mmCIF file of C-alpha atoms in Angstrom:
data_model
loop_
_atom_site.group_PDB
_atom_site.id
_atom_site.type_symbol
_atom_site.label_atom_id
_atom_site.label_comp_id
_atom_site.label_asym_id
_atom_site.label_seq_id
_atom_site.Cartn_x
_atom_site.Cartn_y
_atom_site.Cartn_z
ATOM 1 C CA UNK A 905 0.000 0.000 0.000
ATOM 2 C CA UNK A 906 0.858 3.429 -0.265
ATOM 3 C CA UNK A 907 -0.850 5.098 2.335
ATOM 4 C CA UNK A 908 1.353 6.837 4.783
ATOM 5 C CA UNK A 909 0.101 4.194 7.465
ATOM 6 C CA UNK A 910 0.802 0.845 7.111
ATOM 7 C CA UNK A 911 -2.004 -1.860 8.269
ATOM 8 C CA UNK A 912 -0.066 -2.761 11.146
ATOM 9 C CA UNK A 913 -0.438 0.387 12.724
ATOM 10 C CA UNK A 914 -2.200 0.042 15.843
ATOM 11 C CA UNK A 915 -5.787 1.668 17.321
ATOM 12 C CA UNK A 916 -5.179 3.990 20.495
ATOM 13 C CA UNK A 917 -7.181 2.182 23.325
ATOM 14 C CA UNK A 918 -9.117 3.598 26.475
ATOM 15 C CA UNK A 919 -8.032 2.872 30.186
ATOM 16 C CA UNK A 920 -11.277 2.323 31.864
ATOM 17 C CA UNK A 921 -12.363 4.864 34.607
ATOM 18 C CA UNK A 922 -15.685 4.751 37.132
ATOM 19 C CA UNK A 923 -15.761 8.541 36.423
ATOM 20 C CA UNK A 924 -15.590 11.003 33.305
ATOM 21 C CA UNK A 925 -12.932 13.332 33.170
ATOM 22 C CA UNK A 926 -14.278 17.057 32.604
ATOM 23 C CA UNK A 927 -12.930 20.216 31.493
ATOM 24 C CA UNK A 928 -12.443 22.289 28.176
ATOM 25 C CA UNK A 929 -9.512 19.674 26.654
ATOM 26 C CA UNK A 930 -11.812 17.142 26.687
ATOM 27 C CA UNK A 931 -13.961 15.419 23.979
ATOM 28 C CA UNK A 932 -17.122 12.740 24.583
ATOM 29 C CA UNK A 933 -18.298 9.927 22.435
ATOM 30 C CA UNK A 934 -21.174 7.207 22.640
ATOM 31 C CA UNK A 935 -18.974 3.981 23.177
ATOM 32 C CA UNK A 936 -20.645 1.382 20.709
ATOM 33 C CA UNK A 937 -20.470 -2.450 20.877
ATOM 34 C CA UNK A 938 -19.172 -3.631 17.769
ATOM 35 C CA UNK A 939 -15.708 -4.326 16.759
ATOM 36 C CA UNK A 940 -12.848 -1.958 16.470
ATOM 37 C CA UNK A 941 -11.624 -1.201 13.128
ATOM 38 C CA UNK A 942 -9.289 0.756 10.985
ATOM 39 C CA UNK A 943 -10.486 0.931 7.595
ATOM 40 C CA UNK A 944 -7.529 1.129 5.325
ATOM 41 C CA UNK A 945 -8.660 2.300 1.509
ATOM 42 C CA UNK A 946 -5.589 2.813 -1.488
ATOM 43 C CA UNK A 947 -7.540 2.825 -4.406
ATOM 44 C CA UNK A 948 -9.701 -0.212 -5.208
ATOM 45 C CA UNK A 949 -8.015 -1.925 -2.216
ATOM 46 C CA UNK A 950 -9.999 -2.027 0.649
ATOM 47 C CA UNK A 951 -8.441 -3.549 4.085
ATOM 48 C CA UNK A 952 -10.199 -4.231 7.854
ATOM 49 C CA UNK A 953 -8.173 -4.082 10.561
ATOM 50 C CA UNK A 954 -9.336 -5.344 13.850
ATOM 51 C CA UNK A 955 -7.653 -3.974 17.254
ATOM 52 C CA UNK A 956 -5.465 -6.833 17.706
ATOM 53 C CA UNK A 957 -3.893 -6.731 13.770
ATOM 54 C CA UNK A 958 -6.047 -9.425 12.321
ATOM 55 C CA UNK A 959 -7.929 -8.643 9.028
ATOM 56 C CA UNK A 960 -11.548 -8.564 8.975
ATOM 57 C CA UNK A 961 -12.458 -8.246 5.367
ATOM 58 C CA UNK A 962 -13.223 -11.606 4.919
ATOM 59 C CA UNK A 963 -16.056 -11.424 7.531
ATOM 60 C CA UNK A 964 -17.356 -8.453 5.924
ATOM 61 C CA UNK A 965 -17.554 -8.260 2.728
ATOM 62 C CA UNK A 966 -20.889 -5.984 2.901
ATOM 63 C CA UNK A 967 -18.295 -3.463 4.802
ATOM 64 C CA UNK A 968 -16.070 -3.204 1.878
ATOM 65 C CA UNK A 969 -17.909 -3.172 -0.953
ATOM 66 C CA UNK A 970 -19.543 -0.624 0.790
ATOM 67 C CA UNK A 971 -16.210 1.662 1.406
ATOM 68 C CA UNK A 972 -15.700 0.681 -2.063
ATOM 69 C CA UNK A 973 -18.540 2.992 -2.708
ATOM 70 C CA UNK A 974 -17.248 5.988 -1.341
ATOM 71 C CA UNK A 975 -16.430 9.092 -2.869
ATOM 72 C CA UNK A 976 -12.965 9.590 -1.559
ATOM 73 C CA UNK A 977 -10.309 6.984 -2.698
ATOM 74 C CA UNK A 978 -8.163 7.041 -0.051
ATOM 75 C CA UNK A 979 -8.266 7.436 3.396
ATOM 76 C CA UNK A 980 -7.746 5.626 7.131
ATOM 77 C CA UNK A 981 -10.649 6.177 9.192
ATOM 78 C CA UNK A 982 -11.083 4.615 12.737
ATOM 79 C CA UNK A 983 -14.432 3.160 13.652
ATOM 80 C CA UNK A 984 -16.549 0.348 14.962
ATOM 81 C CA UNK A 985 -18.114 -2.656 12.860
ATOM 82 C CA UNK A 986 -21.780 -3.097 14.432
ATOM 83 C CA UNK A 987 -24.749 -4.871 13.370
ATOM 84 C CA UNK A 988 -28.102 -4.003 14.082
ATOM 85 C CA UNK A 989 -31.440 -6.445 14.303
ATOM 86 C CA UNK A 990 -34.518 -4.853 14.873
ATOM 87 C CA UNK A 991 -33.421 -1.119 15.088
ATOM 88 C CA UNK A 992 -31.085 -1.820 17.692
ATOM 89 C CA UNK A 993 -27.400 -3.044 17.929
ATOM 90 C CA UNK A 994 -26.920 -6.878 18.182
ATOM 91 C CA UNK A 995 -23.611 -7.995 19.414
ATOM 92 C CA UNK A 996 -24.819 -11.806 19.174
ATOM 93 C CA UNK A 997 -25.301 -11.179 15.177
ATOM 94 C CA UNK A 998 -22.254 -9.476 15.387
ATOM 95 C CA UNK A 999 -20.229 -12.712 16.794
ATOM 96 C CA UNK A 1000 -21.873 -15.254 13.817
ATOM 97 C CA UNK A 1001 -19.796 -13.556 11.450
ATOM 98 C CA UNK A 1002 -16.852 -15.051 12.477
ATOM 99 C CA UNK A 1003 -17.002 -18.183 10.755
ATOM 100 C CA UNK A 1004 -15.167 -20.090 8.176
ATOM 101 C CA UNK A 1005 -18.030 -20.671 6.026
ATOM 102 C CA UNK A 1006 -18.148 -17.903 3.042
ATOM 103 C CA UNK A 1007 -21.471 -18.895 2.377
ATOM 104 C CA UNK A 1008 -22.988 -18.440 5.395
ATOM 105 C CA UNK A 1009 -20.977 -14.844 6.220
ATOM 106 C CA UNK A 1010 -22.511 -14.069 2.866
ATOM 107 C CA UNK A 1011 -26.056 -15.290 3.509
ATOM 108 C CA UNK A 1012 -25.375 -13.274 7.386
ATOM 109 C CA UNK A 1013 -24.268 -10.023 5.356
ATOM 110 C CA UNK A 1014 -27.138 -10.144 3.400
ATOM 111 C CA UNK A 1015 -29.923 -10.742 6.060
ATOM 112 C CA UNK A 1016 -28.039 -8.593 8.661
ATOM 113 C CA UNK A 1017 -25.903 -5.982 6.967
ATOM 114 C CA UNK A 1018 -23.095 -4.338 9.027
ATOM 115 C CA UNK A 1019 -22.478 -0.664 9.725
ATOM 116 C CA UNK A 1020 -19.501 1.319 10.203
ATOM 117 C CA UNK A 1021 -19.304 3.831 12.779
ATOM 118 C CA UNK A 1022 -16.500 6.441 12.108
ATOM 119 C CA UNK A 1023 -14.918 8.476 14.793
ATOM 120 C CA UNK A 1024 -11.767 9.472 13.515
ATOM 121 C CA UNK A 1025 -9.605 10.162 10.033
ATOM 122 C CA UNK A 1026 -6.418 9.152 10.113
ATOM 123 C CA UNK A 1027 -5.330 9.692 6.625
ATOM 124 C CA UNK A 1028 -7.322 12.241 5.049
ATOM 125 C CA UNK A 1029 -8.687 12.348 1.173
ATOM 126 C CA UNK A 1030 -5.494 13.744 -0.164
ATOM 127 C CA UNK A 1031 -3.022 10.774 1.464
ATOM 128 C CA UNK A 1032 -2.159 12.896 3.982
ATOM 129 C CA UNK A 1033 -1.457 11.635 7.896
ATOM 130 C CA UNK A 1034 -3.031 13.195 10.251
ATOM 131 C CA UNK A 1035 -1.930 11.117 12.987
ATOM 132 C CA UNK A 1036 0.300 14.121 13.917
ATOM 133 C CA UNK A 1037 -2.566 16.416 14.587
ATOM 134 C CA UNK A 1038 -4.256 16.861 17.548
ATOM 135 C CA UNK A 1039 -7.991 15.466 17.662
ATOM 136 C CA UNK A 1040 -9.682 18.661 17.414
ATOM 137 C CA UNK A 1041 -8.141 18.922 13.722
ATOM 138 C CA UNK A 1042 -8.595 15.652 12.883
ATOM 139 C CA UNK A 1043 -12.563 15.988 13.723
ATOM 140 C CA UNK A 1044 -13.108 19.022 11.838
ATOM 141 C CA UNK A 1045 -10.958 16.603 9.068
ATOM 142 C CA UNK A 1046 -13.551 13.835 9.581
ATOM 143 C CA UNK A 1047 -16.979 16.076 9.587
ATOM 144 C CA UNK A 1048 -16.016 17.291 6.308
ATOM 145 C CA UNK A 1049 -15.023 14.236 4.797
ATOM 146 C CA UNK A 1050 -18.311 12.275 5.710
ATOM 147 C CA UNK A 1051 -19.872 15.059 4.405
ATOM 148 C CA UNK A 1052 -19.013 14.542 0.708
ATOM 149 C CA UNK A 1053 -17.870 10.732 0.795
ATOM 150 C CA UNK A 1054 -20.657 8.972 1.252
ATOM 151 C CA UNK A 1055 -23.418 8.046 -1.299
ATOM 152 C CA UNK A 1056 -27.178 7.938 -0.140
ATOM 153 C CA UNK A 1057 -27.765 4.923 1.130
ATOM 154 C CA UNK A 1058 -24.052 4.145 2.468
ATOM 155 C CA UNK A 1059 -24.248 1.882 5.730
ATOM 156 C CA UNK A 1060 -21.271 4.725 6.878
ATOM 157 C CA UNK A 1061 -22.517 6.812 9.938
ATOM 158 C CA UNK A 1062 -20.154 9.990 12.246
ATOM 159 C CA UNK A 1063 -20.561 8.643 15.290
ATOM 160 C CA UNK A 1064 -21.582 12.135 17.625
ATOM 161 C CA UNK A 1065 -18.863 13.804 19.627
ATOM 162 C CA UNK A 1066 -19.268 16.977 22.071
ATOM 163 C CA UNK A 1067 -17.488 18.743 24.710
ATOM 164 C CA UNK A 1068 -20.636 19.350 26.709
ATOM 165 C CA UNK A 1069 -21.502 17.022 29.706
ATOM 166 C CA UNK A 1070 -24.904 18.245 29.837
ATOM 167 C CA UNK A 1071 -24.786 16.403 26.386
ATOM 168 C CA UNK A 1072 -23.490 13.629 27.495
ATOM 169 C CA UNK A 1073 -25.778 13.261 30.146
ATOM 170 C CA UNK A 1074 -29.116 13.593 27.366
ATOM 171 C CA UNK A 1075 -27.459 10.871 25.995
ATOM 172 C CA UNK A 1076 -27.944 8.774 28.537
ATOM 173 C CA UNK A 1077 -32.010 10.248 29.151
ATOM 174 C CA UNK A 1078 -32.654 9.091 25.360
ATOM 175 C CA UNK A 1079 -31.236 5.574 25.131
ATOM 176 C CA UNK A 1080 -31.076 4.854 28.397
ATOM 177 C CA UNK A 1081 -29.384 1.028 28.708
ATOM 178 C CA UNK A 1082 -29.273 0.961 25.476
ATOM 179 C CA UNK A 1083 -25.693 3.410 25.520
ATOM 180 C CA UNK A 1084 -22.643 0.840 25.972
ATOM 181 C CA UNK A 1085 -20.858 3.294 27.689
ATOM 182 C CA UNK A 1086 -18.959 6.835 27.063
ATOM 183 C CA UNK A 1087 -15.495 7.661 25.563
ATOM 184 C CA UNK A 1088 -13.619 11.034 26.741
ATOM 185 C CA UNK A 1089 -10.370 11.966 24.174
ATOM 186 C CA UNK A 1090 -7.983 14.587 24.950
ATOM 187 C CA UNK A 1091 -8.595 16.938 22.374
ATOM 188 C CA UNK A 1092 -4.943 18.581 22.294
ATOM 189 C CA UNK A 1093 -3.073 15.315 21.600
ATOM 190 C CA UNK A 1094 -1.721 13.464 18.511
ATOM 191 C CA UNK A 1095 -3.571 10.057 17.758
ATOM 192 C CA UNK A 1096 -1.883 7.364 20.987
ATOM 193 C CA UNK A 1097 -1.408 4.663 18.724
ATOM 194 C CA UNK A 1098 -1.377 1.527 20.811
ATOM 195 C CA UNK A 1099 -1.591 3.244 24.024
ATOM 196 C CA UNK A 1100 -3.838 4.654 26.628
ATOM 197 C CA UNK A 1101 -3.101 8.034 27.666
ATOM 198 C CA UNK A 1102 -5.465 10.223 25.567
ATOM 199 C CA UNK A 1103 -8.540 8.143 25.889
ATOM 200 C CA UNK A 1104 -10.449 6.908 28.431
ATOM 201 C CA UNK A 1105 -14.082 5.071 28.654
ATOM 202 C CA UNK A 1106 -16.577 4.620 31.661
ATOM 203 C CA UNK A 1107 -19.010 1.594 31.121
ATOM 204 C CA UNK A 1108 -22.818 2.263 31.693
ATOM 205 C CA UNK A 1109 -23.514 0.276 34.776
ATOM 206 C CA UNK A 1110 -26.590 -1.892 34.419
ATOM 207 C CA UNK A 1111 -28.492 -4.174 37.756
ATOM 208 C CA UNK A 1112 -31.290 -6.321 37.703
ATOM 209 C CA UNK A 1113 -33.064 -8.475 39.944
ATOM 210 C CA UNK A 1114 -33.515 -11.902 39.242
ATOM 211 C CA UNK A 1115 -34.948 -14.793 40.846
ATOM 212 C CA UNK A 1116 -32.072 -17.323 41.915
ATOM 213 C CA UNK A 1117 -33.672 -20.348 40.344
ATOM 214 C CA UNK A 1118 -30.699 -23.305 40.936
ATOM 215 C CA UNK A 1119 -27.031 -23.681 41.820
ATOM 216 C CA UNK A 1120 -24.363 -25.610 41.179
ATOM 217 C CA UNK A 1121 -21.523 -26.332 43.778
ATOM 218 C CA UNK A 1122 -17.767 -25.624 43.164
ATOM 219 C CA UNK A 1123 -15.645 -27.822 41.474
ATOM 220 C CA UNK A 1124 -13.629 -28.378 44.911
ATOM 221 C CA UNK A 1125 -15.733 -28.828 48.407
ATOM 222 C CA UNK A 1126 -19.658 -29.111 48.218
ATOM 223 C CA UNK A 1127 -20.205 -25.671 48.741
ATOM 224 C CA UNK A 1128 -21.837 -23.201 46.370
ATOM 225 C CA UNK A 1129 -19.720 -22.153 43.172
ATOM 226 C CA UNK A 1130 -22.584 -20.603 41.265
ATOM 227 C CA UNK A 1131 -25.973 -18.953 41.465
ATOM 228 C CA UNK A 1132 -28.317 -19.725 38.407
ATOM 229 C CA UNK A 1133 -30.711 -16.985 37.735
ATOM 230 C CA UNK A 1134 -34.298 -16.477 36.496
ATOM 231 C CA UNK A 1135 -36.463 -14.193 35.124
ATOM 232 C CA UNK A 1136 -40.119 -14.491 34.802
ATOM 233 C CA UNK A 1137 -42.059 -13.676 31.340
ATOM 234 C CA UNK A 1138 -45.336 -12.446 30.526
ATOM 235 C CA UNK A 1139 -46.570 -16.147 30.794
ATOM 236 C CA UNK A 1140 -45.545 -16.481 34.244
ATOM 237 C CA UNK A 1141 -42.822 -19.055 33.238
ATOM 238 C CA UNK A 1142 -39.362 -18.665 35.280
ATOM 239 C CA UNK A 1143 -36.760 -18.628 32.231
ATOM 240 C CA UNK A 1144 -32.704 -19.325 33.119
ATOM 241 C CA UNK A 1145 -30.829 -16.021 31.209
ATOM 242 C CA UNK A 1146 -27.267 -16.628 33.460
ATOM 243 C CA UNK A 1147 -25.418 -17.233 36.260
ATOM 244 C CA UNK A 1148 -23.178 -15.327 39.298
ATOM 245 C CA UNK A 1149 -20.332 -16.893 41.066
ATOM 246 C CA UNK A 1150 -18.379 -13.963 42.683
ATOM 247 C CA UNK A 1151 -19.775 -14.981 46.097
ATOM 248 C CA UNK A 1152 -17.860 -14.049 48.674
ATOM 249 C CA UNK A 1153 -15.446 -16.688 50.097
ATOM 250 C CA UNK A 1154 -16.886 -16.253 53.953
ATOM 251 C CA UNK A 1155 -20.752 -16.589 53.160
ATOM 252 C CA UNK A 1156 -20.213 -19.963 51.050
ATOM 253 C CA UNK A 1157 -20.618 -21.816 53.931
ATOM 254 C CA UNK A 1158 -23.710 -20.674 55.775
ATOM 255 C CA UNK A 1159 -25.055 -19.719 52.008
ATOM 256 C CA UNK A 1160 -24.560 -23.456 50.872
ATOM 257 C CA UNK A 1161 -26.921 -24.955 53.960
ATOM 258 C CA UNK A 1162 -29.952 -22.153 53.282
ATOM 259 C CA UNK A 1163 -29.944 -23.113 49.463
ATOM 260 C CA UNK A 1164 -29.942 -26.980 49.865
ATOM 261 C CA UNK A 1165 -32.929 -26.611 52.503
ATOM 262 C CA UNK A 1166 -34.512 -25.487 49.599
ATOM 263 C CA UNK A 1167 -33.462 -27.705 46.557
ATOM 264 C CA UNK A 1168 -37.141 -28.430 44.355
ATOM 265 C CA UNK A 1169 -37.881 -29.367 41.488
ATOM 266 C CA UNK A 1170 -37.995 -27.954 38.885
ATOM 267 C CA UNK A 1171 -36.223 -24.576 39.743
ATOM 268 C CA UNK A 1172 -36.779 -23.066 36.092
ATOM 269 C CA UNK A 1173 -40.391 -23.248 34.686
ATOM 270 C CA UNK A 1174 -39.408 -22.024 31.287
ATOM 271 C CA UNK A 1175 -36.262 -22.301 29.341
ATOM 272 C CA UNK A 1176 -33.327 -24.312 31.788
ATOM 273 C CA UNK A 1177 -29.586 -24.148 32.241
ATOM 274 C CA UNK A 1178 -27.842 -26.504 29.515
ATOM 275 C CA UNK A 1179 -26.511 -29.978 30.282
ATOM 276 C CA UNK A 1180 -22.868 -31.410 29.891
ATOM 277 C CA UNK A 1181 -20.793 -29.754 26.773
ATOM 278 C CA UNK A 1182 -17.489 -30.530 25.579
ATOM 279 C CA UNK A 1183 -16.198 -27.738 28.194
ATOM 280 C CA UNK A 1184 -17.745 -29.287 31.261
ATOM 281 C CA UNK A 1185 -17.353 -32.143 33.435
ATOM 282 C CA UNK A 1186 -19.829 -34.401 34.669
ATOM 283 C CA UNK A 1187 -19.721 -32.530 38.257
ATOM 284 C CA UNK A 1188 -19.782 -29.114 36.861
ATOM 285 C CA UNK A 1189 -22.956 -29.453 34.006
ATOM 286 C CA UNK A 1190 -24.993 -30.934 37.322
ATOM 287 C CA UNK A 1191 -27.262 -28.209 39.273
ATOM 288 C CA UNK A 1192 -29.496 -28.264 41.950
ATOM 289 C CA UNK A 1193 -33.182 -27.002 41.407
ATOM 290 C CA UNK A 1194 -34.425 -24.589 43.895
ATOM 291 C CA UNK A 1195 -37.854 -23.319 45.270
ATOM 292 C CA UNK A 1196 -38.259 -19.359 43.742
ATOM 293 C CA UNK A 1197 -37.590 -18.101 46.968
ATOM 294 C CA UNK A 1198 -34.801 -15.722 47.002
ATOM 295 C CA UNK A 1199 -33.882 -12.783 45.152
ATOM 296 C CA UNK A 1200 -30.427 -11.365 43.970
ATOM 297 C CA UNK A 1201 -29.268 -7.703 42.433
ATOM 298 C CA UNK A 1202 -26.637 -8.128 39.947
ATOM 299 C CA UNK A 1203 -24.703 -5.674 37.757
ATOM 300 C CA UNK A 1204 -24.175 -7.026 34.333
ATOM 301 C CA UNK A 1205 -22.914 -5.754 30.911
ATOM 302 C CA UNK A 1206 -25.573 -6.966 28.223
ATOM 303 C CA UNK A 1207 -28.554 -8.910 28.008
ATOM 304 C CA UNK A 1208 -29.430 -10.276 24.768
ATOM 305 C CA UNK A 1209 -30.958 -13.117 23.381
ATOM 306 C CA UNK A 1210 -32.689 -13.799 26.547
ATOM 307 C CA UNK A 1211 -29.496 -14.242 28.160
ATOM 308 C CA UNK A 1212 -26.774 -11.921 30.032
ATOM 309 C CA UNK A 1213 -24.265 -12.417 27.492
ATOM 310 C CA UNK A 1214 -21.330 -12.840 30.478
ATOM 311 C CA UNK A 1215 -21.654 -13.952 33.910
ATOM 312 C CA UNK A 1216 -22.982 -11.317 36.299
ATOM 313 C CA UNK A 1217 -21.404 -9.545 39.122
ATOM 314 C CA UNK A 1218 -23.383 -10.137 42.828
ATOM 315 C CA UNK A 1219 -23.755 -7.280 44.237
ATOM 316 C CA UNK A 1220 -26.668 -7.511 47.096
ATOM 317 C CA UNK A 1221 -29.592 -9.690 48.359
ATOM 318 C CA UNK A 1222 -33.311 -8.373 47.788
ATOM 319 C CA UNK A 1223 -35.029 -9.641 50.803
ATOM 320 C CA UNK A 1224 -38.201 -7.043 49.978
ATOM 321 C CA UNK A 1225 -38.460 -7.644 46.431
ATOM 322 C CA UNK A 1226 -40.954 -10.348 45.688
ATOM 323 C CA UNK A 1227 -39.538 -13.031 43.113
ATOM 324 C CA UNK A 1228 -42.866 -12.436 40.791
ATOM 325 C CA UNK A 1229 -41.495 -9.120 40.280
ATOM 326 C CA UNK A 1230 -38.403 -10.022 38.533
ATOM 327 C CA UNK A 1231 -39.395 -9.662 35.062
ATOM 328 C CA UNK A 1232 -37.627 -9.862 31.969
ATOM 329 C CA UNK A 1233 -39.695 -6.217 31.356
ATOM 330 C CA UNK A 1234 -37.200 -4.720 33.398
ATOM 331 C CA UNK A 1235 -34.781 -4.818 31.133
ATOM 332 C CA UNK A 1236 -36.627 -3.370 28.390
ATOM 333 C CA UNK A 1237 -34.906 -0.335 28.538
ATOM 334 C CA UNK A 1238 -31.432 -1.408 26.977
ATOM 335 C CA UNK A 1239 -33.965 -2.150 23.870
ATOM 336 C CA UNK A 1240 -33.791 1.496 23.401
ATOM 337 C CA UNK A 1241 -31.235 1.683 20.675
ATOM 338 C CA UNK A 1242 -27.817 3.687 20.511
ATOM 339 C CA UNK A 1243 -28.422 4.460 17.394
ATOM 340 C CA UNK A 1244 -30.671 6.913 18.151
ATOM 341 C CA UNK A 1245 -27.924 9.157 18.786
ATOM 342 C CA UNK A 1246 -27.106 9.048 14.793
ATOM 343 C CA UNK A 1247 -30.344 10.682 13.489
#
């Protein structure tokens, strides 16, 4: 290639914080959950670069024949690869396009076409780097480039930036769970290529309540490993969507002998945790069924699918919350899309 960036050149990453930074040098972003990218475009070759150097192309070929499309014929722009299923983003959809089948990331790209999410311009229309320039230059460089380079129709979106926290904070009034997160960029500083000091990201915490609907004791000692958790649907059937385990060490114990007191069949009403799989043992596919007696608070990252898509983190015990009231309704709110913020 000759772009003044070669494809190895790496993304600058985020250091994760429980609090924004604030102040005038400081620029916000939604954080969206998709996969990082550099786009790399010389002519008619197109390249995808994910965040650890692999190329994506392969897995999206809807992604560049769409860059293919663009005005501009060269460029680097850094972005996010997302897919969307029923108006909102779909991480799950996302994940089947990794797979070594071309027909069936084909038959994917043409049932769930991706979008790219630009946030940044690299290398600008003319070949230029802009690595060099501090952020505030290079978003000017990218507002005017989307401006002209896309035709109608282009699955290419300008992901919104501000400087305002009141902004930031509408964001989060509109979409509500639906917002992965936020991303703060120093606004004075070259592009950090592979490092972490001019960007950093704080996480939208989510909790639910969920019925604890089974367990399953630890691999070592019959006490309690994991807690499997429940949520009841509009039919009034008690459906298994995940699991906690980050019980602390002390209460295993005590927290063991009040769940087996209450081991009954069938725990989960509706849909039930899976059996044995070529990643389990015997011991560890085995749970116990439990009366829906008890209810848990846990802070998670996504629910989708009917499931939290990684375990959950325990974070209290909801003595005054009846079980019937843990609902998969109350997580209706991170069906409120993100990409609201584009239109």
């Amino acid at each position: 290639m000759t772009l003044p960036i070669p494809r190895s050149y790496k993304p600058m990453e985020a250091r994760l914080v429980d609090e924004l930074p604030t102040g005038k040098s400081w620029q916000y972003e939604p954080k969206w959950d998709g996969f990082r990218c550099l786009a790399f475009r010389d002519g008619d070759k197109v390249d995808l670069m994910s965040k650890a150097g692999k190329p994506l192309g392969r897995y999206f070929p809807d992604v560049v024949a769409m860059l293919k499309t663009l005005r501009h014929k060269r460029f680097v722009l850094d972005g996010e690869i997302i897919v969307t299923a029923d108006g909102a983003i779909d991480f799950d959809q996302l994940l089947q396009r990794i797979h070594p089948a071309k027909s069936r990331v084909e038959m994917l790209s043409s049932t769930y076409p991706a979008t790219f999410i630009a946030f940044d311009l690299l290398v600008d229309a003319r070949g230029k780097s802009l690595a060099t320039a501090p952020l505030g230059e290079r978003r000017e460089a990218i507002e005017t480039f989307m401006k002209t380079a896309a035709p109608k129709g282009a699955r290419i979106r300008l992901s919104p930036a501000t400087t305002s926290m009141a902004t930031v904070k509408k964001w989060f009034r509109s979409v509500g769970g639906g917002l992965d997160g936020v991303i703060a960029k120093r606004l004075d500083l070259p592009y950090q290529s592979g490092n972490r000091d001019g960007m950093q990201k704080m996480k939208h915490q989510r909790t639910a309540e969920c019925v604890v609907g089974g367990f399953r004791y630890a691999s070592k000692g019959r006490v309690v490993g994991s807690l499997l958790l429940g949520l009841y649907d509009e039919g009034g059937l008690l459906h298994h969507v995940g699991f906690t385990s980050n019980i602390p060490a002390e209460e295993k114990k005590p927290l063991t002998a009040k769940l087996e007191k209450l081991v009954k069949a069938p725990g989960f009403t509706g849909q039930a945790p899976g059996g044995p799989s070529r990643w389990s043992t015997e011991r560890s596919s085995e749970w116990q069924p439990l009366a829906p007696k008890l209810v848990v608070e846990v802070k998670y990252d996504h629910f989708s699918g009917g499931r939290f898509r990684h375990g959950t983190s325990f974070l209290r015990w909801r003595p005054d919350k009846s079980p019937r009231q843990c609902t998969i309704a109350q997580l209706e709110q991170e069906g409120r899309s993100a990409m609201k913020l584009l239109r």
